[in-house]
Short mmCIF file of C-alpha atoms in Angstrom, two decimals:
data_model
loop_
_atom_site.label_atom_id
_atom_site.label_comp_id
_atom_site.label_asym_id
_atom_site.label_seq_id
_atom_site.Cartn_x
_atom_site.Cartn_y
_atom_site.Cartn_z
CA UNK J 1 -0.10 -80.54 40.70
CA UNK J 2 3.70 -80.05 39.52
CA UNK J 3 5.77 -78.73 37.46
CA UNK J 4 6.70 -81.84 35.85
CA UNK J 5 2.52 -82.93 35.08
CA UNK J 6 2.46 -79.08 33.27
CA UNK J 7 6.00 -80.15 31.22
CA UNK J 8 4.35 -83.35 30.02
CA UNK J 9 1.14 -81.73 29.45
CA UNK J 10 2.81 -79.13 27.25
CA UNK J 11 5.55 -81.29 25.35
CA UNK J 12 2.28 -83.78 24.21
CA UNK J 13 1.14 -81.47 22.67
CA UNK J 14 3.66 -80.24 20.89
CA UNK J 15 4.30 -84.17 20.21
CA UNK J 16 0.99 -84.81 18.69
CA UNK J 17 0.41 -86.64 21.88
CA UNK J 18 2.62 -89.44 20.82
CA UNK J 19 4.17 -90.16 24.80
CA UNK J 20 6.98 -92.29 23.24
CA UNK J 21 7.83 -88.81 22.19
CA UNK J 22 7.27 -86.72 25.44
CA UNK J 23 8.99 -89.58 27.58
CA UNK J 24 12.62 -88.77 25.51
CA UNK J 25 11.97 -85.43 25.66
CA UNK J 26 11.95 -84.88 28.86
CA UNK J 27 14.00 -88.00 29.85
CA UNK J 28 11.94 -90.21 31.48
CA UNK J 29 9.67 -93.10 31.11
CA UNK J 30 7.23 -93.72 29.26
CA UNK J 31 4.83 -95.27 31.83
CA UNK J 32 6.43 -92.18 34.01
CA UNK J 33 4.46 -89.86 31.10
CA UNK J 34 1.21 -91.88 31.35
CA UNK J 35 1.25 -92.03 35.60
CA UNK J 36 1.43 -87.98 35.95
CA UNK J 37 -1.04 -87.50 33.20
CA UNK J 38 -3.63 -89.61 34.99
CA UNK J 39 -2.47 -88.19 38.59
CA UNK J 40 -3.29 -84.55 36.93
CA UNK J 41 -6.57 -85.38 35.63
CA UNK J 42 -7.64 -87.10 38.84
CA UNK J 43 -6.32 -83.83 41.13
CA UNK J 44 -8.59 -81.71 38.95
CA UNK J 45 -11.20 -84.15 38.47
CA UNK J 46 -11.56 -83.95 34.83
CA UNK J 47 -10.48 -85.85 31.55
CA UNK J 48 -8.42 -83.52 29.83
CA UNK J 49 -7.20 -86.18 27.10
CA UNK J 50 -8.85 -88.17 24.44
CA UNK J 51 -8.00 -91.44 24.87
CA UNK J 52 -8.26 -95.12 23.36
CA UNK J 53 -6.74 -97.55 25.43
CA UNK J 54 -3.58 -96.43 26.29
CA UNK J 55 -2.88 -94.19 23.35
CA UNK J 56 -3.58 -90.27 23.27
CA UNK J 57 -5.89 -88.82 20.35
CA UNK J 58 -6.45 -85.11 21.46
CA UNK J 59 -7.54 -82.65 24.18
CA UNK J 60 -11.09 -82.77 25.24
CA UNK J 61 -12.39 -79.28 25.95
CA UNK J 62 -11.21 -78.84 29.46
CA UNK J 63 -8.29 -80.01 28.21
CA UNK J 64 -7.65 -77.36 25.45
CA UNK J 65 -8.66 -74.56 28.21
CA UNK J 66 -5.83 -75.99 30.35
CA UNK J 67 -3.04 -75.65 27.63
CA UNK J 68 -2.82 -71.64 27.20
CA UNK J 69 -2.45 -71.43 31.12
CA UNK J 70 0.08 -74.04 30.96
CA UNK J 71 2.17 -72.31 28.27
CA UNK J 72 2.23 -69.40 30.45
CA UNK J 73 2.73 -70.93 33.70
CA UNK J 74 5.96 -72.58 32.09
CA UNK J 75 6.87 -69.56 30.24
CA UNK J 76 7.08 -67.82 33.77
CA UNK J 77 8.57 -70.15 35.35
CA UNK J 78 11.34 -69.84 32.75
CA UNK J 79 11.36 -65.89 33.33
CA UNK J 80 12.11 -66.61 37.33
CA UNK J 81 14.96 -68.22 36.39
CA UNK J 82 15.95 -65.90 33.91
CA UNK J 83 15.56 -63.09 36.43
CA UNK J 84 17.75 -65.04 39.26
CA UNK J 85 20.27 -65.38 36.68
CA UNK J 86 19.67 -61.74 35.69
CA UNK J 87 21.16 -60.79 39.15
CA UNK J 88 23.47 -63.28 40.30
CA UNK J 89 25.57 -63.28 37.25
CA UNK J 90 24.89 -60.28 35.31
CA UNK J 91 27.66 -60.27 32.45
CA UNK J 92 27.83 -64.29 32.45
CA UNK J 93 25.83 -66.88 30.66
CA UNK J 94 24.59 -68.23 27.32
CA UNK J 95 22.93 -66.43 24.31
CA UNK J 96 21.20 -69.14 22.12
CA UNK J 97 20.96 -67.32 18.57
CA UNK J 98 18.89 -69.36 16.17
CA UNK J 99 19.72 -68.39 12.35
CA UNK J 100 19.96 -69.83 8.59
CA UNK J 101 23.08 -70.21 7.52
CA UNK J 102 23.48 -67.06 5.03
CA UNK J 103 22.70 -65.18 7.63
CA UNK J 104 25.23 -67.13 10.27
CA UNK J 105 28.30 -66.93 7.87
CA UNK J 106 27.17 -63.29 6.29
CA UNK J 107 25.67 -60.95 8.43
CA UNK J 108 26.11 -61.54 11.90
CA UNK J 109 29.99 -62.17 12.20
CA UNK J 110 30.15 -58.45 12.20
CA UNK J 111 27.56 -58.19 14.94
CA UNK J 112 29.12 -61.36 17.01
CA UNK J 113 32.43 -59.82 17.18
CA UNK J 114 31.25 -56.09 18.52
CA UNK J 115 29.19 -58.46 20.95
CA UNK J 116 32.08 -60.98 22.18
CA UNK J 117 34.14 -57.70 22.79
CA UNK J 118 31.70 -56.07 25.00
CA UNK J 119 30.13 -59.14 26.82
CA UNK J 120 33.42 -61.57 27.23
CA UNK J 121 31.92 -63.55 29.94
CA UNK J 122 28.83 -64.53 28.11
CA UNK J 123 29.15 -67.74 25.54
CA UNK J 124 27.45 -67.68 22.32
CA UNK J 125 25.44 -70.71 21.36
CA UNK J 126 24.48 -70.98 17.36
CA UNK J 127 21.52 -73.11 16.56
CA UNK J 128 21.26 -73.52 12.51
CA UNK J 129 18.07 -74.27 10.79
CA UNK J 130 15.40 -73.10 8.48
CA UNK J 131 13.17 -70.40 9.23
CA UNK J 132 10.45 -72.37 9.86
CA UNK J 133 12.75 -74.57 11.98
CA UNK J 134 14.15 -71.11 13.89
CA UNK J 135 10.41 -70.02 14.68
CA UNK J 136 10.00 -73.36 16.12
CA UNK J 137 12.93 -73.17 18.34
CA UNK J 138 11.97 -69.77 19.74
CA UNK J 139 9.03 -70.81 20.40
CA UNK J 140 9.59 -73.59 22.30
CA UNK J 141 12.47 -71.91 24.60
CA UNK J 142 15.77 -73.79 22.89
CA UNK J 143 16.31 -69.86 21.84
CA UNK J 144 17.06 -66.68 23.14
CA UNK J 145 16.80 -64.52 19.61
CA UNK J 146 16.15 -65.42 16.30
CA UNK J 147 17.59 -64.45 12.78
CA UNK J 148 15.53 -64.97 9.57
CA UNK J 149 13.87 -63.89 7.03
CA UNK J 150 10.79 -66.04 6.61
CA UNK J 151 8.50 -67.62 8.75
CA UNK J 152 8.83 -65.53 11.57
CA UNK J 153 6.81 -62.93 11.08
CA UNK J 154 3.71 -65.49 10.65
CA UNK J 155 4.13 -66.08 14.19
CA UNK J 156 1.77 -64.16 16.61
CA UNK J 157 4.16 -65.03 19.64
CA UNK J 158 7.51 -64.07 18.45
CA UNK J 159 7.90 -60.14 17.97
CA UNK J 160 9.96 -58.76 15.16
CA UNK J 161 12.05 -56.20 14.31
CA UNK J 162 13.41 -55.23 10.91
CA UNK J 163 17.28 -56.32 10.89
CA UNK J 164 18.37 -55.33 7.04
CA UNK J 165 16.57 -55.14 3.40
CA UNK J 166 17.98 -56.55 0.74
CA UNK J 167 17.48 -57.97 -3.45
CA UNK J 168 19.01 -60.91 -4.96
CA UNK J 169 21.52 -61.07 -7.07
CA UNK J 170 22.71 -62.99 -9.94
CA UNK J 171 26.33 -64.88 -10.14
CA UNK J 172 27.65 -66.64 -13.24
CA UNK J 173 30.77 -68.36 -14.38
CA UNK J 174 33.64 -65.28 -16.05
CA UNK J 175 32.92 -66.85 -19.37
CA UNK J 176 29.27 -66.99 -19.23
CA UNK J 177 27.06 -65.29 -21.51
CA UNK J 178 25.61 -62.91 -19.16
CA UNK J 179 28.82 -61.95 -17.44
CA UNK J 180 29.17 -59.28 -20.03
CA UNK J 181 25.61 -57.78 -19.43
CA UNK J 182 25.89 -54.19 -18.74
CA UNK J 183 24.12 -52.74 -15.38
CA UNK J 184 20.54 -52.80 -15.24
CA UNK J 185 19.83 -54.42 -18.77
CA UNK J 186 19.64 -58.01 -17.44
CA UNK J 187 15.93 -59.32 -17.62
CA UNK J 188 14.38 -62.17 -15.90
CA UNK J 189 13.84 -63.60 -19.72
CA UNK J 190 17.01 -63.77 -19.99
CA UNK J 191 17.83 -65.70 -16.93
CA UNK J 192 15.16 -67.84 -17.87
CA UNK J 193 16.95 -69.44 -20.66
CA UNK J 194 19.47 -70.80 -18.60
CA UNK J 195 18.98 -73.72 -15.26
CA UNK J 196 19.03 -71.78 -12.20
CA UNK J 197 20.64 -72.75 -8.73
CA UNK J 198 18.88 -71.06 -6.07
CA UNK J 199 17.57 -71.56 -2.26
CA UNK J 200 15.42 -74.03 -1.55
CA UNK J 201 11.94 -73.12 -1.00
CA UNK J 202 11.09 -71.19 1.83
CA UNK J 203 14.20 -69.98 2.63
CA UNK J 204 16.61 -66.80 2.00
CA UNK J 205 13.79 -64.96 0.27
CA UNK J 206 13.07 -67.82 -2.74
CA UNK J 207 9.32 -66.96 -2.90
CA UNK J 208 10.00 -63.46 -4.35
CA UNK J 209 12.49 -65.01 -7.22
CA UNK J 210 9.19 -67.59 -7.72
CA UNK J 211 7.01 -64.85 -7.59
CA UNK J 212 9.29 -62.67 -9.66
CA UNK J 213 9.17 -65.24 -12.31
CA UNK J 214 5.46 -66.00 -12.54
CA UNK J 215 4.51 -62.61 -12.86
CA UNK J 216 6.26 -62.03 -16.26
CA UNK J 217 4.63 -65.18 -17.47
CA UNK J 218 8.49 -67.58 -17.05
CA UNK J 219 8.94 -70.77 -16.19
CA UNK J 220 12.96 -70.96 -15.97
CA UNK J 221 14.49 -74.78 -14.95
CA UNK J 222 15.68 -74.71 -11.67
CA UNK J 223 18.55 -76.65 -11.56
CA UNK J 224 19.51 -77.26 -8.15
CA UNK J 225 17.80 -75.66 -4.89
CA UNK J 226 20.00 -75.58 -1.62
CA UNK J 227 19.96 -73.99 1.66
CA UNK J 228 23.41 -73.18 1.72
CA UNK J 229 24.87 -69.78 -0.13
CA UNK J 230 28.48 -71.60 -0.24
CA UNK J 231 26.56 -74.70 -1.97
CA UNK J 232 24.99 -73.17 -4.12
CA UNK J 233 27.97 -70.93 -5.39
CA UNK J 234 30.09 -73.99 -5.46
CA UNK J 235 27.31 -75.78 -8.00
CA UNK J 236 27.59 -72.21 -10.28
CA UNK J 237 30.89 -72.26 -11.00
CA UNK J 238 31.06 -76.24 -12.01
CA UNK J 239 28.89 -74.90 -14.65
CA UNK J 240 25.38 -76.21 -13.36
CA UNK J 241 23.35 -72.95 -14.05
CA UNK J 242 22.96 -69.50 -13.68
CA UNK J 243 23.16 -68.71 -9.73
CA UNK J 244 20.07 -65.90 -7.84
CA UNK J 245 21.59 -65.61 -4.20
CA UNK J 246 21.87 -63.35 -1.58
CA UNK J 247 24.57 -60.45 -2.49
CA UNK J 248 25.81 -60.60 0.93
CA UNK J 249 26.94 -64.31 0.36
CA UNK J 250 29.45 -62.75 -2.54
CA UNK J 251 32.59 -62.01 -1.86
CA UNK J 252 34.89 -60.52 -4.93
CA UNK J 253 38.24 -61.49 -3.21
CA UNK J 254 37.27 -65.32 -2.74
CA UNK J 255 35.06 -65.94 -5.21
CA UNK J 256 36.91 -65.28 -8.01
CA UNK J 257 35.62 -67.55 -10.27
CA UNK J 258 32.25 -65.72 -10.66
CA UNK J 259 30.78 -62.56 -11.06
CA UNK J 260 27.81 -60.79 -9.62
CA UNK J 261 25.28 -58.69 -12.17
CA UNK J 262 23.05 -56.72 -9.89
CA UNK J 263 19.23 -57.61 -9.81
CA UNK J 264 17.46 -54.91 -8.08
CA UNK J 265 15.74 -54.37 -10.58
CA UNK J 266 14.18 -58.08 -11.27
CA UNK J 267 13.37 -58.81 -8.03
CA UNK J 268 11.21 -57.36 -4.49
CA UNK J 269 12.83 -56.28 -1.84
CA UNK J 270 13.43 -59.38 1.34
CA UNK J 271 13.73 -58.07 4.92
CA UNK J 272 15.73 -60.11 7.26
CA UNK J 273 14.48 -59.98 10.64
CA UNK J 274 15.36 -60.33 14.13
CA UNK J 275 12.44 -62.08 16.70
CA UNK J 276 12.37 -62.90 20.41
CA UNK J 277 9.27 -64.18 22.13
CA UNK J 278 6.36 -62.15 23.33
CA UNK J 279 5.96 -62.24 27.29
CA UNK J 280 9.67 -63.80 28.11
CA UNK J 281 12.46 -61.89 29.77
CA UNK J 282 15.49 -61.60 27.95
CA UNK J 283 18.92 -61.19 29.82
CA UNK J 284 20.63 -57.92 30.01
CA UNK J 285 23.24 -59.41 27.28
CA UNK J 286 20.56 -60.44 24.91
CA UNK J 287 19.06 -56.88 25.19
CA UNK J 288 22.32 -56.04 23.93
CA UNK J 289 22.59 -57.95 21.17
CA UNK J 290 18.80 -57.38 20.00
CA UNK J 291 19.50 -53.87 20.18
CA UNK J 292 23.19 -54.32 17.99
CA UNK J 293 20.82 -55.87 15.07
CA UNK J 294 17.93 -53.55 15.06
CA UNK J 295 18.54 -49.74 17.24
CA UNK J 296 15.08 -48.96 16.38
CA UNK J 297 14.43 -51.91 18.93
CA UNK J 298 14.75 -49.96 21.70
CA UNK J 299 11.80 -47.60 21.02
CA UNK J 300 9.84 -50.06 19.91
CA UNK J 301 9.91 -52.59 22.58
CA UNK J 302 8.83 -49.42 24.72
CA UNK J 303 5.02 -49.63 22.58
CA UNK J 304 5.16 -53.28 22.41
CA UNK J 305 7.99 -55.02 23.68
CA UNK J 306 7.11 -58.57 26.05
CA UNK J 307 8.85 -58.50 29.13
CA UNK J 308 12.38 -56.93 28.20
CA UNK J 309 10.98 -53.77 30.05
CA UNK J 310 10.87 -55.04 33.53
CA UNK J 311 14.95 -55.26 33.03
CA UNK J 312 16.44 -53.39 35.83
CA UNK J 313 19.79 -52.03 34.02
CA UNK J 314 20.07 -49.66 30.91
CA UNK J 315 22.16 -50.77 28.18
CA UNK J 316 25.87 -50.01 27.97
#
């Protein structure tokens, strides 16, 4: 048995045992894929794979026992190296930081920059995606910490931490209708007279505007849906529709061709959150930066926190 059977073993799955798949994910062959899987099965003497002709279906039951130990077998292997690194190059390295984009070009600059001056030596990687697309990422080690407000939290092996709560907001074009609306008297009927441009599904908190929406009984048009905060700002103030976005994403010196109406009142509150994966060390750095998003980290990875405990140094 090696390291490189328990890789394959782990990335067909993850594949949907499709080994064209696994063989360019981990570089190699596709016969390569096939040769260690039947090597494995014949070391431990069982069929761990469904199989018709030459073409994977599923795990048979030894097969789906195997796969937990795997993961963790892997995941520790990763924390070995993490450790080495821990110690032979303490303030050098990469953080991966998985994120949306609102939350890339609105709330962590101010984070990135206290981080960058305290940790010069360490490089900061910035994967972009959706949330479901973040969770993924963590989960499958392509990411040190991860920044999002959906999807997350539905994952048993990532562990959260409250990073900032927030409501939507609405922007408009200056000569729009609503612009004039006083604080606190817009109403969602209102909006709903009017396209809306708003996130795409499943990202930046658009389930609470849905749900917002459906519980008063309204059915507004929406226009456009984006991921992007810039986008969909850009799409407002050509006159497409009436704009719900995150009021971090406004800014009154640049975008000066729209205004913001505050909608705390229409709409629940979203919490953006900051997840690392249960049971994998994280580098002194990354401690660091977990702990710059959410203080109350600290304590709470001392109830329930995965491996960031066995960390030899305190924080600056």
């Amino acid at each position: 048995m090696n390291l490189q059977q328990l890789r394959i073993v782990r990335e067909a799955v993850r594949r949907n045992f499709n080994l064209t798949e696994v063989a360019n994910a981990l570089y190699t062959s596709q016969s390569g894929v096939s040769k260690h899987l039947i090597d494995l099965e014949d070391e431990l003497g069982v069929q761990l794979f469904v199989r018709r002709g030459k073409r994977l279906l599923g795990l048979t039951p030894p097969g789906r026992e195997l796969v937990p130990m795997v993961e963790r077998a892997l995941l520790e292997l990763g924390n070995i190296r993490r450790l080495a690194e821990h110690f032979a190059q303490r303030d050098e390295g990469t953080l991966r930081i998985a994120t949306t984009h609102t939350q890339a070009r609105y709330a962590l600059p101010p984070i990135v920059a206290q981080f960058r001056a305290a940790w010069p030596q360490v490089n900061l990687l910035l994967h972009q995606g959706t949330p479901s697309e973040i969770a993924s990422i963590l989960l499958a080690d392509e990411a040190d910490i991860g920044v999002a407000t959906e999807a997350l939290a539905d994952e048993d092996d990532l562990q959260c931490f409250a990073f900032y709560s927030w409501r939507h907001a609405v922007v408009v074009t200056r000569g729009h209708p609503l612009a004039a609306t006083s604080v606190g008297a817009l109403t969602l009927a209102a909006l709903a007279e009017y396209p809306l441009v708003t996130y795409h599904d499943g990202v930046t908190g658009r389930r609470r505007i849905d749900d917002a929406f459906a519980r008063a009984g309204l059915h507004p048009q929406v226009a456009l849906a984006a991921l992007d905060s810039d986008v969909l700002k850009a799409y407002v103030e050509l006159g497409l529709g009436v704009g719900i976005i995150a009021p971090s994403a406004f800014n009154p010196m640049t975008d000066t061709g729209l205004v913001m109406l505050p909608a705390e009142h229409l709409f629940a509150a979203n919490t953006t959150l900051v997840a690392v994966p249960r049971n994998r060390l994280l580098r002194r750095y990354a401690m660091d930066f977990l702990h710059r998003c959410c203080p109350a980290a600290a304590q709470a990875q001392k109830n329930d926190r995965p491996r960031a405990d066995v960390m030899p140094a305190a924080l600056p």
